[in-house]
Short mmCIF file of C-alpha atoms in Angstrom, two decimals:
data_model
loop_
_atom_site.label_atom_id
_atom_site.label_comp_id
_atom_site.label_asym_id
_atom_site.label_seq_id
_atom_site.Cartn_x
_atom_site.Cartn_y
_atom_site.Cartn_z
CA UNK O 14 1.35 -5.72 13.14
CA UNK O 15 -0.28 -5.27 16.48
CA UNK O 16 1.10 -1.94 17.73
CA UNK O 17 -0.45 0.19 20.45
CA UNK O 18 -0.72 3.93 19.73
CA UNK O 19 1.49 6.28 21.74
CA UNK O 20 -0.22 7.12 25.05
CA UNK O 21 -0.54 10.60 26.48
CA UNK O 22 1.29 11.33 29.73
CA UNK O 23 0.87 14.33 31.99
CA UNK O 24 4.18 15.83 30.85
CA UNK O 25 3.81 14.81 27.24
CA UNK O 26 7.43 13.62 27.36
CA UNK O 27 7.17 9.96 28.25
CA UNK O 28 4.39 7.41 28.19
CA UNK O 29 4.36 3.64 28.67
CA UNK O 30 1.77 1.53 26.87
CA UNK O 31 0.49 -1.73 28.33
CA UNK O 32 -0.55 -4.11 25.58
CA UNK O 33 -3.27 -6.77 25.76
CA UNK O 34 -0.61 -9.43 26.39
CA UNK O 35 1.04 -7.51 29.24
CA UNK O 36 4.22 -6.33 27.51
CA UNK O 37 5.26 -2.69 27.73
CA UNK O 38 6.45 -0.27 25.08
CA UNK O 39 7.54 3.28 25.81
CA UNK O 40 7.52 6.56 23.93
CA UNK O 41 9.59 9.67 24.68
CA UNK O 42 9.10 13.13 23.23
CA UNK O 43 11.27 16.21 22.88
CA UNK O 44 10.30 19.69 24.07
CA UNK O 45 8.62 20.34 20.72
CA UNK O 46 6.30 17.38 21.23
CA UNK O 47 8.07 15.28 18.59
CA UNK O 48 8.49 11.56 19.14
CA UNK O 49 12.20 11.18 19.89
CA UNK O 50 12.53 7.63 21.23
CA UNK O 51 10.46 4.48 21.01
CA UNK O 52 11.16 1.17 22.74
CA UNK O 53 8.96 -1.59 21.38
CA UNK O 54 7.80 -4.78 23.10
CA UNK O 55 10.89 -6.64 21.87
CA UNK O 56 13.12 -4.05 23.52
CA UNK O 57 14.14 -2.58 20.17
CA UNK O 58 15.05 1.10 20.46
CA UNK O 59 14.33 3.62 17.69
CA UNK O 60 15.47 7.24 17.99
CA UNK O 61 14.40 10.21 15.89
CA UNK O 62 15.95 13.64 15.34
CA UNK O 63 14.34 16.87 14.13
CA UNK O 64 15.50 20.23 12.86
CA UNK O 65 14.57 23.66 14.21
CA UNK O 66 11.35 23.55 12.16
CA UNK O 67 10.28 20.26 13.78
CA UNK O 68 10.88 18.34 10.56
CA UNK O 69 12.09 14.79 11.12
CA UNK O 70 15.67 14.55 9.85
CA UNK O 71 16.59 11.00 10.80
CA UNK O 72 15.42 7.71 12.21
CA UNK O 73 18.00 5.36 13.78
CA UNK O 74 16.83 1.78 14.26
CA UNK O 75 17.87 -1.07 16.55
CA UNK O 76 19.61 -2.97 13.75
CA UNK O 77 21.89 0.01 13.08
CA UNK O 78 20.09 1.09 9.92
CA UNK O 79 19.23 4.75 9.46
CA UNK O 80 16.98 6.88 7.28
CA UNK O 81 17.84 10.54 6.71
CA UNK O 82 15.34 13.10 5.41
CA UNK O 83 16.30 16.28 3.51
CA UNK O 84 14.02 19.27 2.88
CA UNK O 85 14.20 22.38 0.73
CA UNK O 86 13.55 25.95 1.84
CA UNK O 87 9.81 25.43 1.26
CA UNK O 88 9.82 22.42 3.67
CA UNK O 89 9.23 19.99 0.84
CA UNK O 90 10.84 16.56 1.20
CA UNK O 91 13.57 16.39 -1.45
CA UNK O 92 15.32 13.19 -0.36
CA UNK O 93 14.80 10.15 1.84
CA UNK O 94 18.12 8.31 2.10
CA UNK O 95 17.92 4.86 3.63
CA UNK O 96 21.03 2.86 4.54
CA UNK O 97 19.29 -0.35 3.45
CA UNK O 98 16.97 0.74 0.64
CA UNK O 99 18.89 3.57 -1.03
CA UNK O 100 17.81 7.11 -1.89
CA UNK O 101 14.47 8.49 -3.06
CA UNK O 102 14.71 12.02 -4.49
CA UNK O 103 11.83 14.40 -5.26
CA UNK O 104 11.54 17.57 -7.33
CA UNK O 105 8.58 19.95 -7.44
CA UNK O 106 7.06 22.58 -9.70
CA UNK O 107 6.40 26.19 -8.68
CA UNK O 108 2.99 25.16 -7.27
CA UNK O 109 4.55 22.55 -4.93
CA UNK O 110 3.29 19.64 -7.01
CA UNK O 111 5.51 16.58 -7.33
CA UNK O 112 7.34 16.89 -10.63
CA UNK O 113 9.68 13.90 -10.49
CA UNK O 114 10.58 11.12 -8.08
CA UNK O 115 13.80 9.24 -8.73
CA UNK O 116 15.31 6.06 -7.30
CA UNK O 117 18.07 3.73 -8.45
CA UNK O 118 15.46 2.01 -10.64
CA UNK O 119 14.46 5.11 -12.59
CA UNK O 120 12.37 8.27 -12.55
CA UNK O 121 8.64 8.89 -12.34
CA UNK O 122 7.57 12.17 -13.99
CA UNK O 123 4.24 14.00 -13.65
CA UNK O 124 2.34 16.79 -15.42
CA UNK O 125 -0.74 18.75 -14.29
CA UNK O 126 -3.35 21.08 -15.75
CA UNK O 127 -4.33 24.54 -14.52
CA UNK O 128 -6.73 22.97 -11.99
CA UNK O 129 -3.98 20.86 -10.44
CA UNK O 130 -5.26 17.60 -11.90
CA UNK O 131 -2.72 15.06 -13.04
CA UNK O 132 -2.72 14.94 -16.84
CA UNK O 133 0.29 12.73 -17.51
CA UNK O 134 2.64 10.30 -15.79
CA UNK O 135 5.72 8.71 -17.31
CA UNK O 136 7.40 5.74 -15.65
CA UNK O 137 11.08 5.14 -16.48
CA UNK O 138 11.28 4.44 -20.19
CA UNK O 139 7.60 3.62 -20.68
CA UNK O 140 4.99 5.30 -22.86
CA UNK O 141 3.28 8.20 -21.04
CA UNK O 142 -0.02 7.58 -19.27
CA UNK O 143 -2.46 10.43 -19.90
CA UNK O 144 -5.62 11.34 -17.99
CA UNK O 145 -8.73 13.25 -19.11
CA UNK O 146 -11.54 14.65 -16.96
CA UNK O 147 -15.10 15.88 -17.37
CA UNK O 148 -16.41 19.31 -16.36
CA UNK O 149 -16.88 18.03 -12.79
CA UNK O 150 -13.20 16.97 -12.58
CA UNK O 151 -14.12 13.30 -12.63
CA UNK O 152 -11.59 11.03 -14.29
CA UNK O 153 -13.07 9.89 -17.61
CA UNK O 154 -10.28 8.26 -19.63
CA UNK O 155 -6.82 6.80 -19.06
CA UNK O 156 -4.62 6.22 -22.09
CA UNK O 157 -1.29 4.53 -22.66
CA UNK O 158 -0.17 3.53 -26.15
CA UNK O 159 -0.60 1.05 -27.72
CA UNK O 160 -3.56 0.04 -25.52
CA UNK O 161 -7.14 1.12 -26.07
CA UNK O 162 -8.25 3.68 -23.48
CA UNK O 163 -9.76 2.91 -20.11
CA UNK O 164 -13.18 4.61 -19.85
CA UNK O 165 -15.10 5.57 -16.70
CA UNK O 166 -18.74 6.67 -16.43
CA UNK O 167 -20.66 8.23 -13.52
CA UNK O 168 -24.20 8.99 -12.42
CA UNK O 169 -25.58 12.38 -11.37
CA UNK O 170 -24.39 11.76 -7.80
CA UNK O 171 -20.80 11.27 -8.98
CA UNK O 172 -20.78 7.53 -8.34
CA UNK O 173 -18.96 5.32 -10.80
CA UNK O 174 -21.44 3.39 -12.95
CA UNK O 175 -19.19 1.74 -15.52
CA UNK O 176 -15.52 0.91 -15.99
CA UNK O 177 -14.34 -0.34 -19.39
CA UNK O 178 -10.87 -1.88 -19.76
CA UNK O 179 -8.67 -1.82 -22.87
CA UNK O 180 -9.65 -5.42 -23.70
CA UNK O 181 -13.33 -4.47 -23.83
CA UNK O 182 -14.31 -6.05 -20.51
CA UNK O 183 -16.61 -3.74 -18.56
CA UNK O 184 -17.97 -3.56 -15.02
CA UNK O 185 -21.34 -1.99 -14.22
CA UNK O 186 -21.99 -0.65 -10.70
CA UNK O 187 -25.37 -0.41 -8.94
CA UNK O 188 -26.22 1.37 -5.68
CA UNK O 189 -29.11 1.57 -3.24
CA UNK O 190 -30.79 4.72 -1.93
CA UNK O 191 -28.05 5.04 0.71
CA UNK O 192 -25.36 5.04 -2.01
CA UNK O 193 -24.12 1.60 -0.94
CA UNK O 194 -22.75 -0.63 -3.67
CA UNK O 195 -25.29 -3.40 -4.28
CA UNK O 196 -24.13 -5.07 -7.48
CA UNK O 197 -21.24 -5.49 -9.89
CA UNK O 198 -21.96 -6.94 -13.32
CA UNK O 199 -19.17 -7.96 -15.67
CA UNK O 200 -19.38 -8.09 -19.48
CA UNK O 201 -17.11 -8.68 -22.42
CA UNK O 202 -17.94 -7.67 -26.01
CA UNK O 203 -19.79 -10.98 -26.51
CA UNK O 204 -22.08 -10.68 -23.50
CA UNK O 205 -22.34 -11.15 -19.70
CA UNK O 206 -19.54 -12.84 -17.76
CA UNK O 207 -20.87 -12.87 -14.21
CA UNK O 208 -21.92 -10.74 -11.28
CA UNK O 209 -21.65 -10.01 -7.56
CA UNK O 210 -24.49 -8.80 -5.32
CA UNK O 211 -24.22 -7.30 -1.83
CA UNK O 212 -26.74 -7.15 1.03
CA UNK O 213 -26.54 -4.92 4.12
CA UNK O 214 -28.12 -4.83 7.57
CA UNK O 215 -29.76 -1.77 9.13
CA UNK O 216 -26.41 -0.62 10.47
CA UNK O 217 -24.94 -0.56 6.99
CA UNK O 218 -22.79 -3.63 7.55
CA UNK O 219 -22.38 -5.89 4.55
CA UNK O 220 -23.86 -9.24 5.57
CA UNK O 221 -24.07 -11.23 2.35
CA UNK O 222 -22.33 -11.63 -0.99
CA UNK O 223 -24.21 -13.34 -3.80
CA UNK O 224 -24.00 -13.69 -7.56
CA UNK O 225 -22.22 -16.06 -9.90
CA UNK O 226 -18.76 -14.90 -8.79
CA UNK O 227 -19.51 -15.02 -5.06
CA UNK O 228 -17.71 -18.28 -4.39
CA UNK O 229 -14.78 -17.86 -6.76
CA UNK O 230 -11.41 -18.58 -5.07
CA UNK O 231 -12.92 -19.04 -1.60
CA UNK O 232 -10.73 -21.15 0.72
CA UNK O 233 -11.86 -24.49 2.02
CA UNK O 234 -13.88 -24.80 5.23
CA UNK O 235 -11.85 -24.91 8.46
CA UNK O 236 -13.71 -26.50 11.35
CA UNK O 237 -11.77 -25.00 14.25
CA UNK O 238 -9.83 -21.86 15.05
CA UNK O 239 -8.76 -20.43 18.41
CA UNK O 240 -7.63 -16.96 19.50
CA UNK O 241 -5.76 -15.45 22.46
CA UNK O 242 -6.67 -12.45 24.63
CA UNK O 243 -5.06 -10.10 22.08
CA UNK O 244 -7.35 -11.49 19.34
CA UNK O 245 -4.43 -13.18 17.62
CA UNK O 246 -5.29 -16.44 15.92
CA UNK O 247 -3.51 -19.35 17.61
CA UNK O 248 -4.76 -22.31 15.60
CA UNK O 249 -6.15 -22.76 12.11
CA UNK O 250 -7.43 -26.29 11.85
CA UNK O 251 -4.41 -28.49 12.63
CA UNK O 252 -1.92 -25.63 12.22
CA UNK O 253 -0.50 -23.58 15.10
CA UNK O 254 0.37 -19.90 14.71
CA UNK O 255 3.00 -18.08 16.78
CA UNK O 256 3.91 -14.41 17.15
CA UNK O 257 6.75 -12.26 18.44
CA UNK O 258 6.37 -9.76 21.27
CA UNK O 259 5.31 -7.05 18.81
CA UNK O 260 2.46 -9.19 17.51
CA UNK O 261 4.13 -10.05 14.21
CA UNK O 262 3.38 -13.52 12.85
CA UNK O 263 6.55 -15.64 12.96
CA UNK O 264 5.04 -19.01 12.02
CA UNK O 265 1.73 -20.13 10.55
CA UNK O 266 2.51 -23.81 10.89
CA UNK O 267 4.01 -24.14 7.41
CA UNK O 268 5.93 -20.91 6.80
CA UNK O 269 8.28 -19.02 9.12
CA UNK O 270 8.61 -15.24 8.90
CA UNK O 271 11.23 -12.79 10.10
CA UNK O 272 10.85 -9.05 10.69
CA UNK O 273 13.30 -6.17 10.81
CA UNK O 274 13.73 -3.56 13.53
CA UNK O 275 10.98 -1.50 11.86
CA UNK O 276 8.45 -4.37 12.06
CA UNK O 277 8.56 -4.99 8.31
CA UNK O 278 8.57 -8.57 6.99
CA UNK O 279 12.01 -9.28 5.50
CA UNK O 280 11.89 -13.03 4.85
CA UNK O 281 9.58 -16.01 4.55
CA UNK O 282 10.67 -19.65 4.47
CA UNK O 283 8.65 -22.69 3.47
CA UNK O 284 11.42 -25.22 2.90
CA UNK O 285 12.86 -25.46 0.35
CA UNK O 286 11.25 -22.25 -0.96
CA UNK O 287 12.34 -18.88 0.41
CA UNK O 288 11.59 -15.19 -0.07
CA UNK O 289 13.25 -11.97 1.10
CA UNK O 290 12.23 -8.32 0.87
CA UNK O 291 13.88 -4.85 0.80
CA UNK O 292 12.24 -1.46 1.47
CA UNK O 293 13.00 2.19 0.69
CA UNK O 294 13.14 5.15 3.05
CA UNK O 295 9.39 5.69 2.58
CA UNK O 296 8.57 2.14 3.71
CA UNK O 297 7.70 0.82 0.25
CA UNK O 298 8.82 -2.67 -0.71
CA UNK O 299 11.33 -2.08 -3.51
CA UNK O 300 12.45 -5.63 -4.17
CA UNK O 301 11.58 -9.25 -3.52
CA UNK O 302 13.78 -12.28 -4.06
CA UNK O 303 12.00 -15.61 -4.35
CA UNK O 304 14.14 -18.75 -4.61
CA UNK O 305 16.99 -16.61 -5.92
CA UNK O 306 14.95 -14.72 -8.52
CA UNK O 307 14.81 -10.98 -7.86
CA UNK O 308 12.07 -8.53 -8.83
CA UNK O 309 12.42 -4.78 -8.29
CA UNK O 310 9.55 -2.30 -8.03
CA UNK O 311 9.21 1.32 -9.12
CA UNK O 312 6.35 3.21 -7.48
CA UNK O 313 3.76 5.82 -8.31
CA UNK O 314 3.06 7.04 -4.79
CA UNK O 315 2.04 3.96 -2.80
CA UNK O 316 1.26 1.85 -5.88
CA UNK O 317 3.57 -0.21 -8.07
CA UNK O 318 4.09 1.33 -11.51
CA UNK O 319 6.70 -1.09 -12.85
CA UNK O 320 8.11 -4.50 -12.02
CA UNK O 321 11.63 -5.30 -13.23
CA UNK O 322 12.74 -8.94 -13.27
CA UNK O 323 16.08 -9.28 -15.00
CA UNK O 324 15.57 -7.67 -18.41
CA UNK O 325 11.79 -8.09 -18.25
CA UNK O 326 9.83 -4.91 -17.53
CA UNK O 327 6.19 -5.32 -16.49
CA UNK O 328 4.23 -2.04 -16.37
CA UNK O 329 0.95 -1.45 -14.54
CA UNK O 330 -1.90 0.76 -15.70
CA UNK O 331 -3.97 2.09 -12.80
CA UNK O 332 -6.53 4.64 -11.81
CA UNK O 333 -5.33 7.11 -9.20
CA UNK O 334 -7.15 5.22 -6.44
CA UNK O 335 -5.00 3.20 -4.07
CA UNK O 336 -4.57 -0.42 -5.17
CA UNK O 337 -6.79 -0.29 -8.26
CA UNK O 338 -4.73 -1.96 -10.97
CA UNK O 339 -6.45 -2.27 -14.35
CA UNK O 340 -3.74 -3.70 -16.61
CA UNK O 341 -0.51 -5.55 -15.79
CA UNK O 342 2.00 -6.16 -18.54
CA UNK O 343 -0.62 -5.50 -21.20
CA UNK O 344 -3.17 -7.87 -19.64
CA UNK O 345 -6.26 -6.88 -17.64
CA UNK O 346 -6.12 -7.76 -13.95
#
């Protein structure tokens, strides 16, 4: 999405934003400085309400959908109820740590130690995932039966130096004097698999990728590409790309895309294939339907913990870093 940030006006109550392509979007604020109304470049109006403590209690969107937010006496979010994506409910322990999060798909449960570190997570009906740390609170092992543990090692500066997966495949990490990652080397129990090497300029920008894996899965060469004044790509070889007024891609020359009133992709069509998507009140994609086959997702924060396709349950094993999946359905990823 290509969305301009809300501008600051003299009153703080209303501010128009001129975009690179000349369209206008407007933002209105209440007396508490909370964003109360937004009109995007497609003319779609979103309104927000707040309680006396300036907590957002609802968002009403141009398509008529609404998300309501409920808080407890400690101002913790206990429910996000979306008219399209259903309800997400949270419970907390006495130290304000997330204890459970429940949706129609099931419940995620968490445990912590005296230092506030996560020690266990259980995803709806799955074996618990447990976490162990060293004296410096660095994550050292991740376990989920019946898999072998994931092991992590670090250097004296706290940088990760090795990651070993349950199948025995390991990754070694190397750094330069500026703590920039310079190499990744992959091994299995029988020996080396391959490597990646990185080179940087004086400004710290990565300028080269080398190693035996450096060209794996690279796309073919495209001779020509053109862009508009908003830096949107207009052509990709022989294909033409088009966008809506909000900057969302609606066609890439082979696939057409549609977006909801919240600028989220809700469908893709490459005839005869099709896909559609549904989101929860926190903006997470909770289901996809591809050519009639539906998959639902249960989340651990912003990351997928489980996929459910019919009666098939596919769990993920992850670190607690965003988008770092280690095992999917029992297989390393």
